[in-house]
């Protein structure tokens, strides 16, 4: 590699990242990523054969995530998310505190059933509608919206299928989806519970003691990025609830099938596509909407963005970045695996907040693959990286694209929150919750594998 190639690749990465975070005039993040990828290819740091490896690495992850997003759009056509919001208010029974816990539960489940970006894109506008209908003041809305966003994004840790970056990284380290879940679900979920408790303690004084209970008919004309139709007209509320529960059970069954597929070595992406096609057929039968509209409504740019970012990261790998990182990171994975978990998770948290979690996790994962680690050392280091990139990255709004997208949506919904307000909350809750999760990860994996992880 010439010095020119090295510098062009580094500068391209930094400039591309700057434009992705800045997004002048609302430019789609896939555009600077695509331009950056083209420059990196022309510079010679990524070859045509490398493009084949990259395509093979991200294809399954991209198909799985796109199929999941299609399912979310279909459910919005059914009016499912408005129904969920109305049930949320109903279950709260006029208590602002009870609503807080239900909102966070909803955001957790949305990420598990779909993915973190989809959870932000779908749930945030629904919550804005709900809170606006309740007539709450701006400061009273922030606890629900901010905690929901943090939980929705961090909830991509327990199962790898909830985040396209996690899926790509899984492919890189050759880890099955079911094994990732076995090793990660308990520590990540406990970390999320602690994070939610910290958020509750921090927001307790701002939460309204009582809230209005009559919010039926939410939102028929309010902004929603996935809005299509008013949903199915049911004869009674009981019929409507029965239909929505059947849809939810189907989505849950599809989600479970992904883990079964992983366990028996069937492509996870295949099961995701089959589930989305069945749901599309269901919509066609009930709403008479043919599947063709998905070509327009599905955010295909996510595939372009993921592919192009990986091209740029692969270029950094080829010019020797991972070799430098190996020298820097090797001491972090020496000694006890508790040390490995805490140090690797902390490092990825820092990198994610500086460079965004998408490139940070990719770089971190590629580096781990070249460190000659034992199988269990590699897996616990990788899972610590995921915790750092999914939870630790939330310290600053620029840490994840989902958070930046969330800030745009809440402002469009006329809820004002500044970066300073955001950081005042996250600096108190994110570091301890992340550290706790990393420690629990070590002890959980040690328990799973007996004494084989010691030393």
Coordinates of C-alpha atoms in Angstrom, one line a residue, residues 88 98-109 123 127 130-131 143-145 147-149 151:
X88 CA -50.5 1.4 26.9
X98 CA -47.0 3.2 35.7
X99 CA -47.0 4.6 32.2
X100 CA -43.2 5.1 32.4
X101 CA -42.7 1.4 33.0
X102 CA -45.1 0.4 30.3
X103 CA -43.4 2.7 27.8
X104 CA -40.0 1.1 28.5
X105 CA -41.4 -2.4 28.3
X106 CA -43.0 -1.5 24.9
X107 CA -39.6 -0.2 23.6
X108 CA -37.8 -3.3 24.8
X109 CA -40.3 -5.6 23.1
X123 CA -42.5 3.8 18.6
X127 CA -45.4 8.0 21.9
X130 CA -49.9 9.7 22.9
X131 CA -48.1 12.3 25.1
X143 CA -38.7 11.2 30.7
X144 CA -40.9 8.9 28.6
X145 CA -39.3 9.7 25.2
X147 CA -35.9 6.6 28.5
X148 CA -37.8 4.8 25.7
X149 CA -35.1 5.8 23.1
X151 CA -34.0 1.3 26.2

